[in-house]
CSV table of C-alpha atoms in Angstrom, one decimal:
chain,number,residue,atom,x,y,z
A,25,UNK,CA,154.0,146.9,149.1
A,26,UNK,CA,150.5,148.3,148.3
A,27,UNK,CA,150.2,149.9,144.9
A,28,UNK,CA,149.4,153.6,144.7
A,29,UNK,CA,147.7,155.9,142.3
A,30,UNK,CA,151.1,156.9,141.0
A,31,UNK,CA,151.8,153.3,140.0
A,32,UNK,CA,148.6,153.0,138.1
A,33,UNK,CA,149.0,156.4,136.3
A,34,UNK,CA,152.6,155.5,135.3
A,35,UNK,CA,151.7,152.0,133.9
A,36,UNK,CA,148.5,153.3,132.1
A,37,UNK,CA,150.4,156.3,130.7
A,38,UNK,CA,148.1,158.9,132.2
A,39,UNK,CA,148.1,161.5,134.9
A,40,UNK,CA,147.1,160.9,138.5
A,41,UNK,CA,144.2,163.2,137.9
A,42,UNK,CA,143.0,160.9,135.1
A,43,UNK,CA,143.1,157.9,137.3
A,44,UNK,CA,141.1,159.7,140.0
A,45,UNK,CA,138.5,160.9,137.5
A,46,UNK,CA,138.2,157.4,136.0
A,47,UNK,CA,137.3,156.0,139.4
A,48,UNK,CA,134.9,158.8,140.1
A,49,UNK,CA,133.0,157.9,136.9
A,50,UNK,CA,133.7,161.3,135.3
A,51,UNK,CA,132.5,161.8,131.7
A,52,UNK,CA,135.7,163.7,131.1
A,53,UNK,CA,137.5,160.3,130.7
A,54,UNK,CA,136.8,158.3,127.6
A,55,UNK,CA,135.6,154.8,127.7
A,56,UNK,CA,138.8,153.4,126.2
A,57,UNK,CA,141.0,155.3,128.7
A,58,UNK,CA,138.8,154.3,131.6
A,59,UNK,CA,139.0,150.6,130.6
A,60,UNK,CA,142.8,150.8,130.3
A,61,UNK,CA,143.1,152.4,133.8
A,62,UNK,CA,140.8,149.8,135.3
A,63,UNK,CA,142.8,146.9,133.7
A,64,UNK,CA,146.0,148.3,135.1
A,65,UNK,CA,144.5,148.8,138.5
A,66,UNK,CA,143.3,145.2,138.5
A,67,UNK,CA,146.7,144.0,137.5
A,68,UNK,CA,148.4,146.0,140.3
A,69,UNK,CA,145.6,145.1,142.8
A,70,UNK,CA,145.1,148.8,143.3
A,71,UNK,CA,142.0,149.8,145.3
A,72,UNK,CA,141.2,153.5,145.8
A,73,UNK,CA,140.7,154.7,149.3
A,74,UNK,CA,137.0,155.3,149.2
A,75,UNK,CA,136.7,156.3,152.8
A,76,UNK,CA,139.4,159.0,152.3
A,77,UNK,CA,137.7,160.2,149.1
A,78,UNK,CA,134.3,160.4,150.9
A,79,UNK,CA,135.8,162.5,153.7
A,80,UNK,CA,137.5,164.8,151.2
A,81,UNK,CA,134.6,165.2,148.7
A,82,UNK,CA,131.6,164.4,150.8
A,83,UNK,CA,130.5,162.0,148.0
A,84,UNK,CA,130.3,158.2,147.9
A,85,UNK,CA,130.6,155.9,144.9
A,86,UNK,CA,127.1,154.4,145.7
A,87,UNK,CA,124.1,154.5,143.4
A,88,UNK,CA,120.8,152.7,143.9
A,89,UNK,CA,118.2,150.8,141.8
A,90,UNK,CA,114.7,150.1,143.2
A,91,UNK,CA,112.7,147.7,141.1
A,92,UNK,CA,109.2,146.3,141.6
A,93,UNK,CA,110.1,142.6,141.3
A,94,UNK,CA,113.6,141.3,141.3
A,95,UNK,CA,112.3,137.8,140.4
A,96,UNK,CA,110.9,139.1,137.2
A,97,UNK,CA,113.5,138.4,134.4
A,98,UNK,CA,112.8,141.7,132.8
A,99,UNK,CA,113.7,143.6,136.0
A,100,UNK,CA,116.7,141.4,136.8
A,101,UNK,CA,118.1,141.9,133.3
A,102,UNK,CA,117.8,145.7,133.6
A,103,UNK,CA,119.6,145.6,137.0
A,104,UNK,CA,122.4,143.5,135.4
A,105,UNK,CA,123.0,145.9,132.5
A,106,UNK,CA,122.7,149.0,134.8
A,107,UNK,CA,125.3,147.5,137.2
A,108,UNK,CA,127.6,146.8,134.3
A,109,UNK,CA,127.3,150.4,133.1
A,110,UNK,CA,127.9,151.9,136.6
A,111,UNK,CA,130.9,149.6,137.1
A,112,UNK,CA,132.5,151.1,134.0
A,113,UNK,CA,132.2,154.4,135.7
A,114,UNK,CA,133.7,153.3,139.0
A,115,UNK,CA,130.3,153.3,140.8
A,116,UNK,CA,128.8,150.6,143.0
A,117,UNK,CA,125.2,149.6,142.5
A,118,UNK,CA,122.9,148.6,145.4
A,119,UNK,CA,119.6,147.1,144.2
A,120,UNK,CA,116.5,146.0,146.0
A,121,UNK,CA,112.9,145.0,145.2
A,122,UNK,CA,109.8,146.7,146.5
A,123,UNK,CA,107.6,143.7,145.6
A,124,UNK,CA,105.0,146.3,144.4
A,125,UNK,CA,104.7,147.6,148.0
A,126,UNK,CA,105.0,151.4,148.6
A,127,UNK,CA,106.3,150.8,152.1
A,128,UNK,CA,109.2,148.7,150.9
A,129,UNK,CA,110.0,151.2,148.1
A,130,UNK,CA,110.0,154.0,150.7
A,131,UNK,CA,112.2,152.0,153.1
A,132,UNK,CA,114.8,151.2,150.5
A,133,UNK,CA,114.9,154.9,149.5
A,134,UNK,CA,115.5,155.8,153.1
A,135,UNK,CA,118.3,153.2,153.3
A,136,UNK,CA,120.0,154.7,150.2
A,137,UNK,CA,119.8,158.1,151.7
A,138,UNK,CA,121.5,156.9,154.8
A,139,UNK,CA,124.2,155.3,152.6
A,140,UNK,CA,124.6,158.7,150.9
A,141,UNK,CA,123.8,157.4,147.5
A,142,UNK,CA,124.7,159.8,144.7
A,143,UNK,CA,121.6,158.9,142.6
A,144,UNK,CA,118.8,156.4,142.3
A,145,UNK,CA,117.0,154.5,139.5
A,146,UNK,CA,113.4,153.6,140.3
A,147,UNK,CA,110.8,151.3,138.7
A,148,UNK,CA,108.0,152.8,140.7
A,149,UNK,CA,105.2,150.8,142.2
A,150,UNK,CA,102.9,153.9,141.6
A,151,UNK,CA,100.7,153.5,144.6
A,152,UNK,CA,102.2,156.8,145.8
A,153,UNK,CA,105.3,158.9,145.1
A,154,UNK,CA,106.5,159.2,148.7
A,155,UNK,CA,109.9,157.7,147.8
A,156,UNK,CA,110.4,160.4,145.1
A,157,UNK,CA,109.4,163.1,147.5
A,158,UNK,CA,111.9,161.7,150.0
A,159,UNK,CA,114.7,161.7,147.5
A,160,UNK,CA,113.8,165.3,146.4
A,161,UNK,CA,114.1,166.5,150.0
A,162,UNK,CA,117.5,164.7,150.4
A,163,UNK,CA,118.7,166.4,147.2
A,164,UNK,CA,119.4,163.0,145.5
A,165,UNK,CA,118.7,162.8,141.8
A,166,UNK,CA,116.6,160.0,140.4
A,167,UNK,CA,115.3,158.6,137.1
A,168,UNK,CA,112.1,156.5,136.7
A,169,UNK,CA,112.2,153.5,134.4
A,170,UNK,CA,109.9,151.1,132.5
A,171,UNK,CA,106.5,152.9,133.0
A,172,UNK,CA,105.2,156.0,134.7
A,173,UNK,CA,101.7,157.6,135.0
A,174,UNK,CA,100.9,160.3,132.5
A,175,UNK,CA,101.0,162.9,135.2
A,176,UNK,CA,104.6,162.2,136.1
A,177,UNK,CA,106.9,165.0,134.8
A,178,UNK,CA,110.2,163.9,136.2
A,179,UNK,CA,113.2,162.3,134.3
A,180,UNK,CA,112.3,158.9,132.9
A,181,UNK,CA,113.1,156.2,130.4
A,182,UNK,CA,110.0,154.2,129.5
A,183,UNK,CA,108.7,151.6,127.1
A,184,UNK,CA,106.1,152.6,124.5
A,185,UNK,CA,103.5,150.3,125.9
A,186,UNK,CA,100.7,151.6,123.7
A,187,UNK,CA,102.8,150.5,120.7
A,188,UNK,CA,103.1,147.1,122.4
A,189,UNK,CA,99.3,146.7,122.5
A,190,UNK,CA,98.9,147.9,118.9
A,191,UNK,CA,101.5,145.6,117.6
A,192,UNK,CA,99.9,142.5,119.0
A,193,UNK,CA,96.4,143.5,117.9
A,194,UNK,CA,97.6,143.9,114.3
A,195,UNK,CA,99.5,140.6,114.5
A,196,UNK,CA,96.5,138.7,115.8
A,197,UNK,CA,94.5,140.2,112.9
A,198,UNK,CA,97.2,138.8,110.5
A,199,UNK,CA,96.8,135.3,112.1
A,200,UNK,CA,93.1,135.4,111.2
A,201,UNK,CA,92.0,135.6,114.8
A,202,UNK,CA,88.3,136.3,115.5
A,203,UNK,CA,88.0,135.4,119.2
A,204,UNK,CA,90.9,137.0,121.0
A,205,UNK,CA,91.7,136.5,124.7
A,206,UNK,CA,93.7,138.6,127.2
A,207,UNK,CA,95.5,137.5,130.3
A,208,UNK,CA,96.1,140.5,132.5
A,209,UNK,CA,98.1,141.2,135.7
A,210,UNK,CA,96.8,140.2,139.1
A,211,UNK,CA,93.6,142.1,140.3
A,212,UNK,CA,95.6,144.1,142.9
A,213,UNK,CA,98.0,145.3,140.2
A,214,UNK,CA,95.6,146.5,137.5
A,215,UNK,CA,96.0,150.1,138.5
A,216,UNK,CA,99.7,150.1,137.3
A,217,UNK,CA,100.1,152.3,134.2
A,218,UNK,CA,102.1,149.7,132.3
A,219,UNK,CA,99.2,147.2,132.4
A,220,UNK,CA,96.5,149.9,131.8
A,221,UNK,CA,98.3,151.2,128.7
A,222,UNK,CA,99.0,147.8,127.2
A,223,UNK,CA,95.5,146.5,127.8
A,224,UNK,CA,93.7,149.6,126.5
A,225,UNK,CA,95.9,149.9,123.4
A,226,UNK,CA,95.4,146.2,122.6
A,227,UNK,CA,91.6,146.5,122.9
A,228,UNK,CA,91.5,149.6,120.8
A,229,UNK,CA,93.6,147.9,118.2
A,230,UNK,CA,91.3,144.9,118.2
A,231,UNK,CA,88.3,147.1,117.8
A,232,UNK,CA,89.8,148.6,114.6
A,233,UNK,CA,89.8,145.1,113.1
A,234,UNK,CA,86.3,144.4,114.3
A,235,UNK,CA,87.3,142.2,117.3
A,236,UNK,CA,86.9,142.4,121.0
A,237,UNK,CA,87.8,140.4,124.1
A,238,UNK,CA,84.7,138.9,125.6
A,239,UNK,CA,84.2,138.5,129.4
A,240,UNK,CA,84.8,134.8,129.3
A,241,UNK,CA,88.1,135.4,127.4
A,242,UNK,CA,89.6,137.8,129.9
A,243,UNK,CA,91.4,136.8,133.1
A,244,UNK,CA,93.2,139.0,135.6
A,245,UNK,CA,95.7,136.4,136.8
A,246,UNK,CA,99.3,137.6,137.2
A,247,UNK,CA,102.8,137.4,135.8
A,248,UNK,CA,104.0,133.9,136.8
A,249,UNK,CA,103.8,130.4,135.3
A,250,UNK,CA,101.1,129.4,137.8
A,251,UNK,CA,99.1,132.6,136.9
A,252,UNK,CA,99.1,131.6,133.3
A,253,UNK,CA,98.0,128.1,134.1
A,254,UNK,CA,95.2,129.4,136.3
A,255,UNK,CA,94.1,131.7,133.5
A,256,UNK,CA,93.7,128.8,131.1
A,257,UNK,CA,91.7,126.8,133.7
A,258,UNK,CA,89.3,129.8,134.2
A,259,UNK,CA,88.8,130.3,130.5
A,260,UNK,CA,88.2,126.6,130.1
A,261,UNK,CA,85.4,126.3,132.7
A,262,UNK,CA,82.7,126.8,130.1
A,263,UNK,CA,84.7,125.6,127.1
A,264,UNK,CA,87.8,127.2,125.7
A,265,UNK,CA,87.0,129.0,122.5
A,266,UNK,CA,89.7,131.6,122.1
A,267,UNK,CA,91.8,131.5,118.9
A,268,UNK,CA,94.5,134.0,119.9
A,269,UNK,CA,95.7,134.7,123.5
A,270,UNK,CA,97.8,137.7,124.5
A,271,UNK,CA,99.5,137.4,128.0
A,272,UNK,CA,100.8,140.1,130.2
A,273,UNK,CA,104.4,138.6,130.1
A,274,UNK,CA,106.3,135.6,128.7
A,275,UNK,CA,106.2,133.7,132.0
A,276,UNK,CA,102.4,133.9,132.1
A,277,UNK,CA,102.2,132.9,128.4
A,278,UNK,CA,104.4,129.8,129.0
A,279,UNK,CA,102.3,128.8,132.0
A,280,UNK,CA,99.2,129.1,129.8
A,281,UNK,CA,100.9,127.1,127.0
A,282,UNK,CA,101.8,124.3,129.4
A,283,UNK,CA,98.4,124.0,131.0
A,284,UNK,CA,96.7,124.0,127.6
A,285,UNK,CA,99.0,121.2,126.5
A,286,UNK,CA,97.8,119.1,129.4
A,287,UNK,CA,94.3,119.5,128.0
A,288,UNK,CA,95.4,118.5,124.4
A,289,UNK,CA,95.6,122.0,123.0
A,290,UNK,CA,98.7,123.2,121.2
A,291,UNK,CA,99.8,126.8,121.0
A,292,UNK,CA,100.5,127.7,117.4
A,293,UNK,CA,98.1,125.0,116.1
A,294,UNK,CA,94.9,125.2,118.1
A,295,UNK,CA,95.3,128.8,119.1
A,296,UNK,CA,97.8,131.6,118.7
A,297,UNK,CA,99.7,132.7,121.8
A,298,UNK,CA,102.0,135.7,122.6
A,299,UNK,CA,103.6,137.3,125.6
A,300,UNK,CA,105.7,140.4,126.5
A,301,UNK,CA,109.4,140.8,127.4
A,302,UNK,CA,111.0,138.3,125.0
A,303,UNK,CA,112.9,136.4,127.6
A,304,UNK,CA,115.9,134.4,126.3
A,305,UNK,CA,114.0,131.1,126.9
A,306,UNK,CA,111.1,132.2,124.7
A,307,UNK,CA,113.2,131.8,121.5
A,308,UNK,CA,114.0,128.1,122.2
A,309,UNK,CA,112.8,126.0,119.3
A,310,UNK,CA,110.8,123.8,121.7
A,311,UNK,CA,108.8,126.8,122.9
A,312,UNK,CA,109.1,129.3,120.0
A,313,UNK,CA,106.9,131.8,121.8
A,314,UNK,CA,105.9,135.0,120.0
A,315,UNK,CA,106.6,138.0,122.2
A,316,UNK,CA,107.0,141.8,122.2
A,317,UNK,CA,110.6,142.6,122.9
A,318,UNK,CA,111.1,145.3,125.5
A,319,UNK,CA,114.6,146.7,125.2
A,320,UNK,CA,115.8,146.2,128.8
A,321,UNK,CA,119.5,146.8,127.8
A,322,UNK,CA,118.7,150.1,126.2
A,323,UNK,CA,116.4,151.2,129.1
A,324,UNK,CA,119.2,150.4,131.6
A,325,UNK,CA,121.9,152.2,129.6
A,326,UNK,CA,119.9,155.2,128.7
A,327,UNK,CA,118.7,155.6,132.3
A,328,UNK,CA,122.3,155.3,133.6
A,329,UNK,CA,123.4,158.1,131.2
A,330,UNK,CA,120.5,160.3,132.3
A,331,UNK,CA,121.2,159.8,136.0
A,332,UNK,CA,124.9,160.5,135.6
A,333,UNK,CA,124.0,163.8,133.9
A,334,UNK,CA,121.8,164.7,136.8
A,335,UNK,CA,124.5,163.7,139.3
A,336,UNK,CA,126.9,166.1,137.4
A,337,UNK,CA,124.3,168.9,137.9
A,338,UNK,CA,123.3,168.9,134.2
A,339,UNK,CA,119.8,168.8,132.8
A,340,UNK,CA,119.5,165.8,130.4
A,341,UNK,CA,117.8,166.3,127.1
A,342,UNK,CA,115.3,164.9,126.6
A,343,UNK,CA,114.0,164.5,130.2
A,344,UNK,CA,111.5,161.9,129.0
A,345,UNK,CA,112.7,159.1,126.7
A,346,UNK,CA,110.3,156.6,125.2
A,347,UNK,CA,111.8,153.5,123.6
A,348,UNK,CA,110.1,151.6,120.8
A,349,UNK,CA,108.9,147.9,121.0
A,350,UNK,CA,109.7,145.1,118.6
A,351,UNK,CA,107.4,142.2,117.7
A,352,UNK,CA,109.3,138.9,117.7
A,353,UNK,CA,106.9,136.6,115.7
A,354,UNK,CA,107.6,132.9,116.2
A,355,UNK,CA,105.9,129.5,116.0
A,356,UNK,CA,103.1,130.1,118.5
A,357,UNK,CA,101.5,132.6,116.0
A,358,UNK,CA,103.3,132.0,112.7
A,359,UNK,CA,102.1,128.4,112.4
A,360,UNK,CA,98.5,129.8,112.5
A,361,UNK,CA,99.3,132.3,109.8
A,362,UNK,CA,100.8,129.6,107.5
A,363,UNK,CA,97.7,127.5,108.0
A,364,UNK,CA,95.5,130.3,106.5
């Protein structure tokens, strides 16, 4: 016989209403009580009748997450932690990647509207804000993540990318660098606010220490292993002379490191090297890549909380949350400092 809400409530020691609220993701139910209810429901193989609930309330248990690049470890980890947080609230996450294309971003927003999603998280591609306007018209709340242009005034949880650039400029100064290099995003992505803010803050920070990135030590390459390798090849065409290289993300930095090694140059010995994101692989002793850690877990959790408040008809405070960055100094820069 199929278990009912009465069975779950009785075994969990709560009311039927508490079980119902737990599966709706209501903040009225504590985390401990929600977990107990879900554990009992799993033991009894209880599955709430979502179709009946939707007919009764006009609401689904669906939320969406649109990211720019699902293949990027930073974005995939944010999706993972957001999904975990939503699951604790009895909500189902549908995620998709725009691949930095506004048409794909808009199309996925349309799909979520057809699915009657209750709310949407978006890492915007920033070419336009048509997807946001579409969600506004549909009355679906949303929260932007990671980075937004200065003119954006909607709810958001973002990285302090100016701090990211400043941290690395100061760290390179500490390594004794005099000829820094910067590997940027691909040329067609340089408009994106995250890359602009990081690059400009890094260059201003270098200037404060009497340094600058020369034309030969700058490459707009991209955020992949191959992009990093290509950046090294370009900088080496007339002789590689950089003593500290800052890459747009860790994947790019690892590609740069690998290509340099093929030419007999070792990161941490012949030049300092750093990236952004602090992927798990970056801390391996064989790589020991210095990186600026972006708090993807906190971004995901904070944005979920903000979106849930909006879905409850509340105004979250603050509406704009900026999270600090952390420098994770490892062998690819520390070995240079020890040699001073």
